[in-house]
PDB file of N, CA and C in Angstrom:
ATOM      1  N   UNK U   1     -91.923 172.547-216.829  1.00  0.00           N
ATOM      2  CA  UNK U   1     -91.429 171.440-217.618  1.00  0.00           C
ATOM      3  C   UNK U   1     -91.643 171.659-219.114  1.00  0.00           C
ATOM      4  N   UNK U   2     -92.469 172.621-219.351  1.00  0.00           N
ATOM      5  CA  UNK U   2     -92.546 172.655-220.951  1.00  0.00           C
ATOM      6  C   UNK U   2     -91.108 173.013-221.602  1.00  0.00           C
ATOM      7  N   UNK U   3     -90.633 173.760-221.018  1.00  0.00           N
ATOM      8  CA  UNK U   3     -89.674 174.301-221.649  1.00  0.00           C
ATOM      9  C   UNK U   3     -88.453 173.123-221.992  1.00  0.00           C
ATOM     10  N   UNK U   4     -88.276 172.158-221.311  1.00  0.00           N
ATOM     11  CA  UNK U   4     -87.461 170.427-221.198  1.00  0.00           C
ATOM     12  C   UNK U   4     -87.978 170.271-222.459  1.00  0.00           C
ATOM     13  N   UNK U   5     -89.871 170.050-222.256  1.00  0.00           N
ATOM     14  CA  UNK U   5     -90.547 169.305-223.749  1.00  0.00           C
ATOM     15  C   UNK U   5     -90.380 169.841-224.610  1.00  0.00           C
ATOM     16  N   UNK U   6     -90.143 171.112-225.158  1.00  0.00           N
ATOM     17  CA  UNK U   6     -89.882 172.423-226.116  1.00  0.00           C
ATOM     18  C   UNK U   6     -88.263 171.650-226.729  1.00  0.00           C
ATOM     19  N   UNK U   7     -87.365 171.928-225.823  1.00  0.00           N
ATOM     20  CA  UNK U   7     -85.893 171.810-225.895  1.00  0.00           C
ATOM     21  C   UNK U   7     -85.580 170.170-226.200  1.00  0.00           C
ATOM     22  N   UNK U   8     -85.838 169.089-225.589  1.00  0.00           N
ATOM     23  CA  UNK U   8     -86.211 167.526-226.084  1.00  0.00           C
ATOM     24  C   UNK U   8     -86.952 167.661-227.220  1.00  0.00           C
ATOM     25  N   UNK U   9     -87.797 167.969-228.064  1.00  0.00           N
ATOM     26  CA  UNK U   9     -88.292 167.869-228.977  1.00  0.00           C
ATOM     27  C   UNK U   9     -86.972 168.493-230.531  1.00  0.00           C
ATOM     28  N   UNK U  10     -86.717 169.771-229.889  1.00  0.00           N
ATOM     29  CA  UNK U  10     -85.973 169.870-231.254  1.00  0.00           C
ATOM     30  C   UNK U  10     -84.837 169.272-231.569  1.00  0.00           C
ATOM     31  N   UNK U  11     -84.635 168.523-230.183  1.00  0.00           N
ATOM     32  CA  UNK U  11     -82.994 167.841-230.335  1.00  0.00           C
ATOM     33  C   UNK U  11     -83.778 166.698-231.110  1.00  0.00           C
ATOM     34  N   UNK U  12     -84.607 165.782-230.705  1.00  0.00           N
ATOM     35  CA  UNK U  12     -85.501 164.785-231.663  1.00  0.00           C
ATOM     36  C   UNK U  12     -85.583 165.218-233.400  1.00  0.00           C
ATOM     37  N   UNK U  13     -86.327 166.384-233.876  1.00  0.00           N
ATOM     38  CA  UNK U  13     -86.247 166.689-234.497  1.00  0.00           C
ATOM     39  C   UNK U  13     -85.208 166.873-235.822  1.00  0.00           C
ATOM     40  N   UNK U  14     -83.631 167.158-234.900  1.00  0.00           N
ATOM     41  CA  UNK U  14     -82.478 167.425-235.404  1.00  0.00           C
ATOM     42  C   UNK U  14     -81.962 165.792-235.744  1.00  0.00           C
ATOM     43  N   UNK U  15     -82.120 164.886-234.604  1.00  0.00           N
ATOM     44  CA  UNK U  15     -81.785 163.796-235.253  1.00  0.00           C
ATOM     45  C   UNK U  15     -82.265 162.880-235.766  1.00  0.00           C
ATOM     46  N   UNK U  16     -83.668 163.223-236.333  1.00  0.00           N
ATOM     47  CA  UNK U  16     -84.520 162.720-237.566  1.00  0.00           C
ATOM     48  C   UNK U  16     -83.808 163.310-239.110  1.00  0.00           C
ATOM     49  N   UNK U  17     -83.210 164.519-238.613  1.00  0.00           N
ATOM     50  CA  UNK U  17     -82.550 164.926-240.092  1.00  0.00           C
ATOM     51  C   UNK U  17     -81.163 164.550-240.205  1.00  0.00           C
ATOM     52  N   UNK U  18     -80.312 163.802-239.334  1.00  0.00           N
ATOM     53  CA  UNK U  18     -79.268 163.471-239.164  1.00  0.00           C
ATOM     54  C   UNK U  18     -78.857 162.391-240.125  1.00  0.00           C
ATOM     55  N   UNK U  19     -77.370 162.522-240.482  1.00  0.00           N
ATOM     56  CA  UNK U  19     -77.020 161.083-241.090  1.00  0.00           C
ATOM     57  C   UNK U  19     -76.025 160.510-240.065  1.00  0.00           C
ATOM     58  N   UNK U  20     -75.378 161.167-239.059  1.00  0.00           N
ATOM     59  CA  UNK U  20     -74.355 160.964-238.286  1.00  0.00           C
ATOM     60  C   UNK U  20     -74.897 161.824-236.603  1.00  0.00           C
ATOM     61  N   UNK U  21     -74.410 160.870-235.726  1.00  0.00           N
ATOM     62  CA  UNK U  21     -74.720 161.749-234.297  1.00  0.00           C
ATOM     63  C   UNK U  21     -73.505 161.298-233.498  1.00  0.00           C
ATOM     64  N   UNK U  22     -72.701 161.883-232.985  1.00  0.00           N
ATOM     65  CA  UNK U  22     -72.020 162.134-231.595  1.00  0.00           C
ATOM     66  C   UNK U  22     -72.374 162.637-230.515  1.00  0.00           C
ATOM     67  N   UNK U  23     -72.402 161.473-229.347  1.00  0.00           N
ATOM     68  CA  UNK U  23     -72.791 162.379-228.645  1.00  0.00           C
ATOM     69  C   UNK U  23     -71.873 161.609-227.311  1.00  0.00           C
ATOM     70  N   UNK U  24     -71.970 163.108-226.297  1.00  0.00           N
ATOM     71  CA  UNK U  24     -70.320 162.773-225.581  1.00  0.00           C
ATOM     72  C   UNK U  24     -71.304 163.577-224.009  1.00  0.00           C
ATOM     73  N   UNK U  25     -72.480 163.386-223.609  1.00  0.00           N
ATOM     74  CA  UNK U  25     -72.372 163.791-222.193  1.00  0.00           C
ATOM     75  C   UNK U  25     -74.116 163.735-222.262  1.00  0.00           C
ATOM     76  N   UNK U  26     -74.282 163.132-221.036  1.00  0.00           N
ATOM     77  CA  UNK U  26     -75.937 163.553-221.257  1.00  0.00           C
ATOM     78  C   UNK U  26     -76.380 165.033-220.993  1.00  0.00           C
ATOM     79  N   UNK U  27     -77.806 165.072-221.071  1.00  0.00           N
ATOM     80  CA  UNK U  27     -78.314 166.785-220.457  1.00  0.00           C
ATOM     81  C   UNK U  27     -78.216 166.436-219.256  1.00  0.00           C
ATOM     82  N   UNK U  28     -77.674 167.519-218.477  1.00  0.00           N
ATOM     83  CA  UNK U  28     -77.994 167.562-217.118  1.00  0.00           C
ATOM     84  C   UNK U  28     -77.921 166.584-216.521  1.00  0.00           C
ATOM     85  N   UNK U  29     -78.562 166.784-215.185  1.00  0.00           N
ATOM     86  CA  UNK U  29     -78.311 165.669-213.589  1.00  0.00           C
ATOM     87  C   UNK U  29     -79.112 164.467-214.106  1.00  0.00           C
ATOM     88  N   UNK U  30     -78.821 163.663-215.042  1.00  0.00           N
ATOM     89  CA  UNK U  30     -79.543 162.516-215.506  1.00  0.00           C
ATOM     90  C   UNK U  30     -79.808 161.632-214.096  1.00  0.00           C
ATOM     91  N   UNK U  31     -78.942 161.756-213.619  1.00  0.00           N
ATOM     92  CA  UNK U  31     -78.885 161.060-212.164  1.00  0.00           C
ATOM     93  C   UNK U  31     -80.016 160.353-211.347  1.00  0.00           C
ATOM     94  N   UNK U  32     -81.413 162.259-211.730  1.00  0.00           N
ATOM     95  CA  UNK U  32     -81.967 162.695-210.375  1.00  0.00           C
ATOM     96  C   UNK U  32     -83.356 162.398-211.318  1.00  0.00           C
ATOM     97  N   UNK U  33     -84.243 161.898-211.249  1.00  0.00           N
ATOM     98  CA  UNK U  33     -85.779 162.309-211.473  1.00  0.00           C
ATOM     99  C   UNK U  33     -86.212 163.467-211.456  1.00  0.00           C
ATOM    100  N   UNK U  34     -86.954 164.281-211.958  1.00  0.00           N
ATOM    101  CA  UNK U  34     -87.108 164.098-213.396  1.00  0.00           C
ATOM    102  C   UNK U  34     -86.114 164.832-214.367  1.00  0.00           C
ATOM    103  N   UNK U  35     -84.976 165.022-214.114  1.00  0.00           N
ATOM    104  CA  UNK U  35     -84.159 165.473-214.953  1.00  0.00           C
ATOM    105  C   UNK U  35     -83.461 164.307-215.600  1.00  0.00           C
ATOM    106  N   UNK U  36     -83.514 163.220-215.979  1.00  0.00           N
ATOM    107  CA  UNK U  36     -83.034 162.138-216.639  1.00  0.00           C
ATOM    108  C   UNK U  36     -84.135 162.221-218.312  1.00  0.00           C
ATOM    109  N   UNK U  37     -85.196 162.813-218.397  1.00  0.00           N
ATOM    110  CA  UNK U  37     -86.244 162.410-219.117  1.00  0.00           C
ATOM    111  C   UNK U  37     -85.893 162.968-220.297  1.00  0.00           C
ATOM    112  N   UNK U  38     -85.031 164.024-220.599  1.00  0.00           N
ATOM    113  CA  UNK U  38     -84.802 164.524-221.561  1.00  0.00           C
ATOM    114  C   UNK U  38     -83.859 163.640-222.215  1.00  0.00           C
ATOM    115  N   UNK U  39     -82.704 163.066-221.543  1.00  0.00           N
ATOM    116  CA  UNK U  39     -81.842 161.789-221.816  1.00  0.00           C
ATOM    117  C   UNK U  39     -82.281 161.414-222.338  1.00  0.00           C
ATOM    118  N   UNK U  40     -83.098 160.442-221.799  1.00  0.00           N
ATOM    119  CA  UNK U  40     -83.760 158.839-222.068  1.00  0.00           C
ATOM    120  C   UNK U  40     -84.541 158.953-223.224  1.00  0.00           C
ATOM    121  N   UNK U  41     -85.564 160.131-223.061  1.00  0.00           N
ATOM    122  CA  UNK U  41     -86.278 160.682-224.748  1.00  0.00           C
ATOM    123  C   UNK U  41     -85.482 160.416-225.591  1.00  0.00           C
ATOM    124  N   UNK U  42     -84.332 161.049-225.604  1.00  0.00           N
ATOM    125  CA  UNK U  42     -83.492 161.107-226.630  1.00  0.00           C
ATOM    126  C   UNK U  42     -82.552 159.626-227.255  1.00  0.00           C
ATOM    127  N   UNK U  43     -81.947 159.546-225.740  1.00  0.00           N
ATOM    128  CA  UNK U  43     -81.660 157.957-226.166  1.00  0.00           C
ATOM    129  C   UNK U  43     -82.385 157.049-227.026  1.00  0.00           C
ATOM    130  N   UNK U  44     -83.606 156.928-226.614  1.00  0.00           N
ATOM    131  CA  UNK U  44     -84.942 155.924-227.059  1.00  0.00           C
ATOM    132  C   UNK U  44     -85.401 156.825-228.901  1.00  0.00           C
ATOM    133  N   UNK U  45     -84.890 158.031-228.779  1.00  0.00           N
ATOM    134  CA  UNK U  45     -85.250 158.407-230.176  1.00  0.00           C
ATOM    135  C   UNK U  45     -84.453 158.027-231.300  1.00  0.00           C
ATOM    136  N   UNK U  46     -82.849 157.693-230.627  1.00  0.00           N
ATOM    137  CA  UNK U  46     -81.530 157.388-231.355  1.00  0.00           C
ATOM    138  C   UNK U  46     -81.952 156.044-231.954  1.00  0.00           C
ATOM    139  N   UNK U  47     -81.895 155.461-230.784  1.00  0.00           N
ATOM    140  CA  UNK U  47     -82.673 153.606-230.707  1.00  0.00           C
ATOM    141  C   UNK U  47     -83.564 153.413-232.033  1.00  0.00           C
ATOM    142  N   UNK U  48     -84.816 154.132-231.449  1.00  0.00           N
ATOM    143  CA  UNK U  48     -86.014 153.898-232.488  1.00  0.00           C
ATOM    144  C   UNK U  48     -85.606 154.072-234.363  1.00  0.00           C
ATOM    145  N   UNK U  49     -84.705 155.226-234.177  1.00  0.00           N
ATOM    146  CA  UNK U  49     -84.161 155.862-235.787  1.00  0.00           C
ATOM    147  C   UNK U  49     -83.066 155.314-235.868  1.00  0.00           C
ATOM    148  N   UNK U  50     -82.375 155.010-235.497  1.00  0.00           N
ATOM    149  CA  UNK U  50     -80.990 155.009-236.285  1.00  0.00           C
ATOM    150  C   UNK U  50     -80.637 153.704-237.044  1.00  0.00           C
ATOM    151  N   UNK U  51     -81.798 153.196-237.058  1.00  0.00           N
ATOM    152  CA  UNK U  51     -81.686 151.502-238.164  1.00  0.00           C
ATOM    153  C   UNK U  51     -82.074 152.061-239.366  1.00  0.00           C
ATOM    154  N   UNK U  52     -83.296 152.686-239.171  1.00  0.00           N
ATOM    155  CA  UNK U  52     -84.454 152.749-240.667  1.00  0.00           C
ATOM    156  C   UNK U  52     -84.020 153.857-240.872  1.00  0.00           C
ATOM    157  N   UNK U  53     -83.156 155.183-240.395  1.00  0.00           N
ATOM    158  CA  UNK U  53     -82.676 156.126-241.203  1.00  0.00           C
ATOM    159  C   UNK U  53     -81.390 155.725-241.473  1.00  0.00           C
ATOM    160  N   UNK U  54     -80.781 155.201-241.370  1.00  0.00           N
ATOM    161  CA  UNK U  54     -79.200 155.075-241.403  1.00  0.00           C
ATOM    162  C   UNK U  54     -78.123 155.750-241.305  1.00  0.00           C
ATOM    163  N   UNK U  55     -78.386 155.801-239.801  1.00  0.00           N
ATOM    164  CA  UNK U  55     -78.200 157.045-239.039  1.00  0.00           C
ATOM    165  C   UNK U  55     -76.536 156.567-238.466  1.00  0.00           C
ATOM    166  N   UNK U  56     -75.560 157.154-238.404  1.00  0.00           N
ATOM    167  CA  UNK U  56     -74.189 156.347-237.732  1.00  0.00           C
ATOM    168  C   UNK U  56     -74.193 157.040-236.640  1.00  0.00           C
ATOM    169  N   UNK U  57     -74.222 156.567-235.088  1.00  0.00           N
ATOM    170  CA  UNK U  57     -74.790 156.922-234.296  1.00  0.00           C
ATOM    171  C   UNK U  57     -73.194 156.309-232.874  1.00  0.00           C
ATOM    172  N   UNK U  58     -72.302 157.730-232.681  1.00  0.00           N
ATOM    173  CA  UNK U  58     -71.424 157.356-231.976  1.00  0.00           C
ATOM    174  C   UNK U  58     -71.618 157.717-230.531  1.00  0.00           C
ATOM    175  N   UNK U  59     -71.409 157.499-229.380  1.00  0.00           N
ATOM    176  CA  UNK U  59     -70.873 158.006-227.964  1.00  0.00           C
ATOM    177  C   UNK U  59     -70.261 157.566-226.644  1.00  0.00           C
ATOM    178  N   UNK U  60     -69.693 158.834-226.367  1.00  0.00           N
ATOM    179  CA  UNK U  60     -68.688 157.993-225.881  1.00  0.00           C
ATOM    180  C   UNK U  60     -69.044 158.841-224.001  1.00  0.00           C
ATOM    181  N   UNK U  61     -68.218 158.124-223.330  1.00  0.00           N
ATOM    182  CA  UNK U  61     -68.139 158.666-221.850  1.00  0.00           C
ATOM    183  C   UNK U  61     -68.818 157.942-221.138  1.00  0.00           C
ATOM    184  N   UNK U  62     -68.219 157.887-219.891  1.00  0.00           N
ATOM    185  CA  UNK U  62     -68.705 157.024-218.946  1.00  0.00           C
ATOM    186  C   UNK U  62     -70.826 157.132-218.521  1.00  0.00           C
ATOM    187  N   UNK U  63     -70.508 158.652-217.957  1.00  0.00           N
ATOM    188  CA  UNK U  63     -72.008 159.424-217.799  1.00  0.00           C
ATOM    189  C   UNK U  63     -72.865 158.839-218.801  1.00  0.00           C
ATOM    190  N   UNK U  64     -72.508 159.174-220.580  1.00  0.00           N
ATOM    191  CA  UNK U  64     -73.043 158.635-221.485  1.00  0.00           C
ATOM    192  C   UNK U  64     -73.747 157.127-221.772  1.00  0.00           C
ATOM    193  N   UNK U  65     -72.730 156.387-221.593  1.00  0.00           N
ATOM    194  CA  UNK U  65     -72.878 154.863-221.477  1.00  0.00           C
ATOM    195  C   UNK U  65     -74.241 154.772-220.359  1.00  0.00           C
ATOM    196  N   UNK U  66     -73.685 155.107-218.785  1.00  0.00           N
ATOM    197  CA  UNK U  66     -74.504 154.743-218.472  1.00  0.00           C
ATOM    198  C   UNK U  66     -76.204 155.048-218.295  1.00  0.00           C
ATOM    199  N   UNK U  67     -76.222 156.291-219.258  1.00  0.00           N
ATOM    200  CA  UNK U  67     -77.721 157.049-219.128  1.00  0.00           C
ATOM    201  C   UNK U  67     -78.359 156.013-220.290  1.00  0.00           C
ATOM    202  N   UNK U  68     -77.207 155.550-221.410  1.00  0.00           N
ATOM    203  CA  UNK U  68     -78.002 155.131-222.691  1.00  0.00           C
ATOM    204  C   UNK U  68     -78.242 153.185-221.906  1.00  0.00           C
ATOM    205  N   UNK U  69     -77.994 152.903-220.792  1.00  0.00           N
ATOM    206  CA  UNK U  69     -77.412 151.710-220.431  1.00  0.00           C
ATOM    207  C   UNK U  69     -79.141 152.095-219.633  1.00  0.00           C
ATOM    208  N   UNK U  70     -79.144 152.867-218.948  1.00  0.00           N
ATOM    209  CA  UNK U  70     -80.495 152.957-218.020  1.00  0.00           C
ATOM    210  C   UNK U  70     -82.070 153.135-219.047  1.00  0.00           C
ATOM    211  N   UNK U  71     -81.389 153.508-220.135  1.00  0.00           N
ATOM    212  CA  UNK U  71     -82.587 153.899-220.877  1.00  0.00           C
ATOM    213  C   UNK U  71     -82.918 152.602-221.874  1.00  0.00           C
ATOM    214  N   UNK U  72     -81.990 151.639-221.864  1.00  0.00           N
ATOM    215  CA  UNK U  72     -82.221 150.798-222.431  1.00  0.00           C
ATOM    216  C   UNK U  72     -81.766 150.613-224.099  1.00  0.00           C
ATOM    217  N   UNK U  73     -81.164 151.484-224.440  1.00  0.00           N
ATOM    218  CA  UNK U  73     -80.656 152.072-225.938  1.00  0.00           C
ATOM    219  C   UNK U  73     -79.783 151.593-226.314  1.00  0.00           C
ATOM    220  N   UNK U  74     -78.885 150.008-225.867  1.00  0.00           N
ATOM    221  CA  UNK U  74     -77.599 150.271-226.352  1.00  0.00           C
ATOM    222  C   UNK U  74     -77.611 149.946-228.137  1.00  0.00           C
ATOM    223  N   UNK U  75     -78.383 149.083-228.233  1.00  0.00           N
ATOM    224  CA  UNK U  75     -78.335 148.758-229.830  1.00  0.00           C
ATOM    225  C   UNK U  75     -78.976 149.666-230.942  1.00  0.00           C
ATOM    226  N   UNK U  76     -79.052 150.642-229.921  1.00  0.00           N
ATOM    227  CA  UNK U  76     -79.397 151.978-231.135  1.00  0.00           C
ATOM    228  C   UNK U  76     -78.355 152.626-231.714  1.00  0.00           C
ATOM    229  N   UNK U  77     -76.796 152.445-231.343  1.00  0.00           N
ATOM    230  CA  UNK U  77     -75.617 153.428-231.716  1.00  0.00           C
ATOM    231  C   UNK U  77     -74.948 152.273-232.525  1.00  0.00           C
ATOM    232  N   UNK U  78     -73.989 152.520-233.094  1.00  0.00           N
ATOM    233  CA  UNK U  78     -73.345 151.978-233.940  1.00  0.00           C
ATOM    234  C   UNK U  78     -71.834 151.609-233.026  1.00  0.00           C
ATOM    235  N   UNK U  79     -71.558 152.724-232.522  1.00  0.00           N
ATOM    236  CA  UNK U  79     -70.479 152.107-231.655  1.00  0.00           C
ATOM    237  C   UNK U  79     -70.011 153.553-229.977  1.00  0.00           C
ATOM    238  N   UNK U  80     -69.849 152.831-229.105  1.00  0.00           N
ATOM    239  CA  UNK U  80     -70.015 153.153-227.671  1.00  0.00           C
ATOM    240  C   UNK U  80     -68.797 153.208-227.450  1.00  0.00           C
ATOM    241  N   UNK U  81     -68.162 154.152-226.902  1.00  0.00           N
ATOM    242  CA  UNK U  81     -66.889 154.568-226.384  1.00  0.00           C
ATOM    243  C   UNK U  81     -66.601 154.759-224.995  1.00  0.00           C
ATOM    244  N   UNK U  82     -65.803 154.165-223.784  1.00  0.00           N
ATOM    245  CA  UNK U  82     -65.905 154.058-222.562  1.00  0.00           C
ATOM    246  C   UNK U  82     -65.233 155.496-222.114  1.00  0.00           C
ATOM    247  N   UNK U  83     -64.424 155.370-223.277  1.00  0.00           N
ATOM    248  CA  UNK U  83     -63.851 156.975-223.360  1.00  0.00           C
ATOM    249  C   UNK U  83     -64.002 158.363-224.216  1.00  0.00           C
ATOM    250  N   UNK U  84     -64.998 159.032-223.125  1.00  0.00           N
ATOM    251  CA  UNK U  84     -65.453 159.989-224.245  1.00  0.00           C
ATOM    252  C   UNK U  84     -64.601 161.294-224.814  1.00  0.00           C
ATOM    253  N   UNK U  85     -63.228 161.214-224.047  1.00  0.00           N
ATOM    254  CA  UNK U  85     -62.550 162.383-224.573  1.00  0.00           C
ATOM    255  C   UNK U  85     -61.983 161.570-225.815  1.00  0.00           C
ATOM    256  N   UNK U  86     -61.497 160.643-225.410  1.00  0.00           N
ATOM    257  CA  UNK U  86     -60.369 159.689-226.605  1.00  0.00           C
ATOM    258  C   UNK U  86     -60.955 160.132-227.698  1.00  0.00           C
ATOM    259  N   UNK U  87     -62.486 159.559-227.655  1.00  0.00           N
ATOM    260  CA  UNK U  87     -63.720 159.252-229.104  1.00  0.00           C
ATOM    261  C   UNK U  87     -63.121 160.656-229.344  1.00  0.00           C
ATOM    262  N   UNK U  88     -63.351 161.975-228.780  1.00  0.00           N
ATOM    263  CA  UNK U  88     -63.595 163.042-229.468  1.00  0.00           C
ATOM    264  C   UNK U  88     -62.399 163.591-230.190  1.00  0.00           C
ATOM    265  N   UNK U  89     -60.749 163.404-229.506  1.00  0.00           N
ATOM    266  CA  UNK U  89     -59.618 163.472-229.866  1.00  0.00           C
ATOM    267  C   UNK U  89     -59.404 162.828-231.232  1.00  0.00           C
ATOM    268  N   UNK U  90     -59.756 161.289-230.816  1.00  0.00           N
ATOM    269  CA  UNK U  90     -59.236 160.510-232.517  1.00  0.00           C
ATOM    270  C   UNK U  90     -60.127 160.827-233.398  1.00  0.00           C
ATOM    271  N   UNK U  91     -61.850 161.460-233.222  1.00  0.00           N
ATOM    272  CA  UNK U  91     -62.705 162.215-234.005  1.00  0.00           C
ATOM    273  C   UNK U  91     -61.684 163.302-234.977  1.00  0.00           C
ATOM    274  N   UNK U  92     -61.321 163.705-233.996  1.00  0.00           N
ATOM    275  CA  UNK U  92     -60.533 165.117-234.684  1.00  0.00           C
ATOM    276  C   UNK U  92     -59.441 165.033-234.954  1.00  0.00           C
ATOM    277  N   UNK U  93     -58.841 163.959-235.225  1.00  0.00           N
ATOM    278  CA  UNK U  93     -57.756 163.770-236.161  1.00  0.00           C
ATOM    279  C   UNK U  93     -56.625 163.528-235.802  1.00  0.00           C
ATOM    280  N   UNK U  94     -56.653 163.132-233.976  1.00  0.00           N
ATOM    281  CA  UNK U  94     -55.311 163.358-233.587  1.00  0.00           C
ATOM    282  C   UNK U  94     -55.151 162.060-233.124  1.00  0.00           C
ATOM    283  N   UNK U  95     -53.495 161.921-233.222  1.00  0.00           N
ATOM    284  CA  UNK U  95     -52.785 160.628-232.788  1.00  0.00           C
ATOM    285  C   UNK U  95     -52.929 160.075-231.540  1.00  0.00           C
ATOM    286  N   UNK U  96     -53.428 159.137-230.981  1.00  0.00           N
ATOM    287  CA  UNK U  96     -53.579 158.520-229.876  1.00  0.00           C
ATOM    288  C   UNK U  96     -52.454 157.701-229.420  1.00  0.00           C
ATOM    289  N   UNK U  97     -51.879 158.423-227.682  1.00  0.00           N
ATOM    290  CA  UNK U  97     -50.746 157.547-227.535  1.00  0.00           C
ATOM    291  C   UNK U  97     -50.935 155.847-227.487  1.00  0.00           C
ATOM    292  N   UNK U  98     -52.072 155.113-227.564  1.00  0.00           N
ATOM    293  CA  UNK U  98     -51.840 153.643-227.405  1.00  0.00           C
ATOM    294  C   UNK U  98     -51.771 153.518-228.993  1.00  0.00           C
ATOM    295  N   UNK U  99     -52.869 154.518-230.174  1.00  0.00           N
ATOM    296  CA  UNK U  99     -52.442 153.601-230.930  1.00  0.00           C
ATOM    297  C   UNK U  99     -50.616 153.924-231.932  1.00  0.00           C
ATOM    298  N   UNK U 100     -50.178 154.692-230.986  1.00  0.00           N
ATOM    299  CA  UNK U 100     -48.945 155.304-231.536  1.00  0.00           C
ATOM    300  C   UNK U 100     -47.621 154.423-230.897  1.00  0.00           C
ATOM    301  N   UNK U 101     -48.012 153.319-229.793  1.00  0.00           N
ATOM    302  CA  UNK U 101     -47.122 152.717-229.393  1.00  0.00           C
ATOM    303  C   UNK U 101     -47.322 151.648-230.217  1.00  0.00           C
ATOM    304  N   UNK U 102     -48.701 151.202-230.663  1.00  0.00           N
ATOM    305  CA  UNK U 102     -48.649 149.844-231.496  1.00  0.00           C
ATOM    306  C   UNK U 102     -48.089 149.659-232.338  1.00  0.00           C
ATOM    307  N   UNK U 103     -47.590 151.174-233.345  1.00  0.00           N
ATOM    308  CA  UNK U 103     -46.956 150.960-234.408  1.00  0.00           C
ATOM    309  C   UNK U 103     -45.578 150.609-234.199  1.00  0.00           C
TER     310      UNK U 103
END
């Protein structure tokens, strides 16, 4: 397990220096005990930081939602996407067919 605590730590690390986070899939079989812990660390690290750093804190996907939903995190992100390909598509600049019919 060190090697989880090794690998969870620098992702922590990285988003202490962050001004922006996306994130679109958890680690691994979040599913299963104890492979959820690296998640939930992380979730709960987003949570804890992303007020007092001012941190803009996006993700999207079903898997996603519900690991940050089990971990208790939702008011740590700024905004939650049910769809995590969409988030990453209109991320990157491209036209989305619903919002291309609205016009």
């Amino acid at each position: 397990m060190l090697i989880f605590t090794t690998i969870t730590q620098k992702f922590k690390n990285e988003i202490l220096k962050s001004q922006m986070i996306i994130w679109n899939g958890p680690l691994g079989a979040f599913e299963y005990t104890p492979f959820d812990q690296s998640s939930v660390q992380i979730a709960g690290t987003i949570k804890k930081y992303s007020k007092d750093f001012k941190i803009t804190s996006l993700a999207g996907g079903g898997d996603t939602i519900s690991l940050i939903k089990s971990a208790k995190a939702e008011d740590g992100f700024t905004y939650i996407s049910k769809a995590g390909g969409a988030l990453l598509e209109w991320l990157g600049g491209k036209e989305l067919p619903g919002v291309r019919a609205l016009k």
